[in-house]
mmCIF file of C-alpha atoms in Angstrom:
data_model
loop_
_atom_site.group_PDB
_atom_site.id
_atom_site.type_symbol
_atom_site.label_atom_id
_atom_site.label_comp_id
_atom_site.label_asym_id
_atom_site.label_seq_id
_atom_site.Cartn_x
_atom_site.Cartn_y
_atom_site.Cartn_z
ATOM 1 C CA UNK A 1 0.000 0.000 0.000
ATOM 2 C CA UNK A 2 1.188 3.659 -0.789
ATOM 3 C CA UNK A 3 -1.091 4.788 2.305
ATOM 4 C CA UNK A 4 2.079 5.187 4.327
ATOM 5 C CA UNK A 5 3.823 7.309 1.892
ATOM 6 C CA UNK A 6 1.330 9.094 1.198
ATOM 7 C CA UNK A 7 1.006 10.404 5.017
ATOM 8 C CA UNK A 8 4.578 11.544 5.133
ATOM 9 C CA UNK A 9 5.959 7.742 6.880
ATOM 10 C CA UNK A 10 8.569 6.102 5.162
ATOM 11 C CA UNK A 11 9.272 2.833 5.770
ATOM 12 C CA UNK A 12 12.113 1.614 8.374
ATOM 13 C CA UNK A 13 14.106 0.490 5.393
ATOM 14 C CA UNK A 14 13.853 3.264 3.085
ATOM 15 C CA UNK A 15 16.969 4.513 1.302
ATOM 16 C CA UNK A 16 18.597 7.388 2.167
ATOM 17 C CA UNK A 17 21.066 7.561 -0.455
ATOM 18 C CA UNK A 18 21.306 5.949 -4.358
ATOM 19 C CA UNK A 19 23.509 5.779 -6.947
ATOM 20 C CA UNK A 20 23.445 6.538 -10.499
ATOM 21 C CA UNK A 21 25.263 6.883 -14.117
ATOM 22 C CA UNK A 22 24.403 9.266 -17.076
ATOM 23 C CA UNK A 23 25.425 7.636 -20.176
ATOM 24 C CA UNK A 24 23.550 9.525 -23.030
ATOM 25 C CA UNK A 25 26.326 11.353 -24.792
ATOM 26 C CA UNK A 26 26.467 13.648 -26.878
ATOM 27 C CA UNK A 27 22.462 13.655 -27.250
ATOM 28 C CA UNK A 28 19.930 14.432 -26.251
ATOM 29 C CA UNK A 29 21.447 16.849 -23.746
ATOM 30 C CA UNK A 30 25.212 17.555 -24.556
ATOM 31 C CA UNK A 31 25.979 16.462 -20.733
ATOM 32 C CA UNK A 32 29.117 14.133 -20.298
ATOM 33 C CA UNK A 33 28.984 10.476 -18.887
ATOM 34 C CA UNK A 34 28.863 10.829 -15.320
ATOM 35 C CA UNK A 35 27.683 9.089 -11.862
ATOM 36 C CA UNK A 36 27.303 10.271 -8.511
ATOM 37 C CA UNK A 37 25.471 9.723 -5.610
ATOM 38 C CA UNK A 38 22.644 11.800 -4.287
ATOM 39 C CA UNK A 39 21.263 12.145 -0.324
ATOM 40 C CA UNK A 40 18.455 14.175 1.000
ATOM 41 C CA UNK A 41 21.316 17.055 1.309
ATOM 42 C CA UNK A 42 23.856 15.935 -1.016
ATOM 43 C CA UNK A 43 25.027 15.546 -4.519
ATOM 44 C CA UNK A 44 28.570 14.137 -5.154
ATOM 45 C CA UNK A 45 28.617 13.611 -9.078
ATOM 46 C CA UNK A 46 32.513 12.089 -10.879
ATOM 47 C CA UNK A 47 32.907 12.769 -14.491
ATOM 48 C CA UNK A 48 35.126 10.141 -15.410
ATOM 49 C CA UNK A 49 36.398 11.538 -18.976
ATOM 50 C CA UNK A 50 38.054 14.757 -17.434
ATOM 51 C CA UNK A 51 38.548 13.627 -13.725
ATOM 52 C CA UNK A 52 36.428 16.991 -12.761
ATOM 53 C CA UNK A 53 34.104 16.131 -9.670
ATOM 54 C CA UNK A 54 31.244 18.035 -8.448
ATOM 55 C CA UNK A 55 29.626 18.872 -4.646
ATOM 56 C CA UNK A 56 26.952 20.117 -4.139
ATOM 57 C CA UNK A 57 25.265 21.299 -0.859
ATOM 58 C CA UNK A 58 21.467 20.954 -1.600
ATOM 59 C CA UNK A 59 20.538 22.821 1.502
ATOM 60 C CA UNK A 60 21.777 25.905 1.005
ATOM 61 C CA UNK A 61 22.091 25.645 -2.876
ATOM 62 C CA UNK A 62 18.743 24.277 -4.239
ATOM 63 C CA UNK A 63 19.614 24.766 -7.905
ATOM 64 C CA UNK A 64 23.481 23.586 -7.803
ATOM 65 C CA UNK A 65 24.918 26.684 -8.773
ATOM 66 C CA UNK A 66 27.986 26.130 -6.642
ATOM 67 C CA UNK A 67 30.412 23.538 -6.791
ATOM 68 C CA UNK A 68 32.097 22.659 -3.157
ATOM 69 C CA UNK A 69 34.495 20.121 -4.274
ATOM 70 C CA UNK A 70 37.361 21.863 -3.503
ATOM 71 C CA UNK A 71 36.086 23.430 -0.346
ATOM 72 C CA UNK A 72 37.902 22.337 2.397
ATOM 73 C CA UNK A 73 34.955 22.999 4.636
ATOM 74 C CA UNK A 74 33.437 19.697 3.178
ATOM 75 C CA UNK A 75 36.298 17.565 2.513
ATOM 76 C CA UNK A 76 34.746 15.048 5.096
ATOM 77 C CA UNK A 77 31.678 15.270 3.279
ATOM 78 C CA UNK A 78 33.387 13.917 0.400
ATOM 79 C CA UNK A 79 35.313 11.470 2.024
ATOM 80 C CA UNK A 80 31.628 10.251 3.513
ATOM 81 C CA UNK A 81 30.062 10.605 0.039
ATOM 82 C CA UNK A 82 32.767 8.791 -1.794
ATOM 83 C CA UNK A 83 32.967 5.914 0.266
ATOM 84 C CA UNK A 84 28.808 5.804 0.211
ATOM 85 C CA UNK A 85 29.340 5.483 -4.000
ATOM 86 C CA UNK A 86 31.990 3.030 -4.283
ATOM 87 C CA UNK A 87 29.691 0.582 -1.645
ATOM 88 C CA UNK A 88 26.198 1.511 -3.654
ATOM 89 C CA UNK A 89 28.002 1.240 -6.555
ATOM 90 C CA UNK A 90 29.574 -2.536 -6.089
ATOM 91 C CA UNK A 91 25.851 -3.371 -4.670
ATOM 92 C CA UNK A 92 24.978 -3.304 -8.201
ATOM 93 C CA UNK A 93 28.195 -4.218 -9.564
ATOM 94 C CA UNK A 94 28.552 -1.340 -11.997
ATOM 95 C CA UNK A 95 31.920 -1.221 -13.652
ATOM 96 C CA UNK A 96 33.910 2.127 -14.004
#
C-alpha cells in the first residue's frame, strides 16, 4: 500500500542515499557520462572523462549553482560521500 507514503511515513528500510550513471552522450542533452550519488542534502557527481568532480550542498544551494568540491569545509563530506558510491556502486556491480 502507498497509504504510508502518502502520510509523510517512510518505511524503516527506506533509502537514504542511491547511486546513479548518465550515459547519453552527446544527445539528447550535450551532458558528459557521469555518476554520482545523491542524499536528502547531497550531490557528489565524478565525471570520469576529465577527472572533474562536483559537490553540491542541496541545503543551502537548491539549484546547484555552486560547486564545493574543492572546499575544504566539506572535505569530510566527500570522504563520507565517496565511500557511500563506491559501496552503492559494487551493490549493483557497476563497472567504471
Amino acid at each position: 500500500s502507498l497509504r504510508p507514503l502518502l502520510q509523510g511515513k517512510a518505511p524503516k528500510d527506506w533509502r537514504t542515499a542511491f547511486y546513479y550513471r548518465y550515459y547519453e552522450y552527446p544527445q539528447p542533452h550535450r551532458v558528459l557520462p557521469h555518476y554520482g550519488v545523491r542524499t536528502e542534502r547531497y550531490k557528489l557527481v565524478h565525471y570520469p572523462t576529465t577527472g572533474e568532480w562536483e559537490l553540491f550542498d542541496l541545503q543551502v544551494d537548491l539549484h546547484e549553482m555552486h560547486n564545493r568540491y574543492a572546499d575544504p569545509l566539506y572535505w569530510e563530506v566527500c570522504e563520507e560521500l565517496k565511500n557511500l558510491m563506491m559501496h552503492l556502486r559494487s551493490e549493483i556491480k557497476d563497472e567504471p
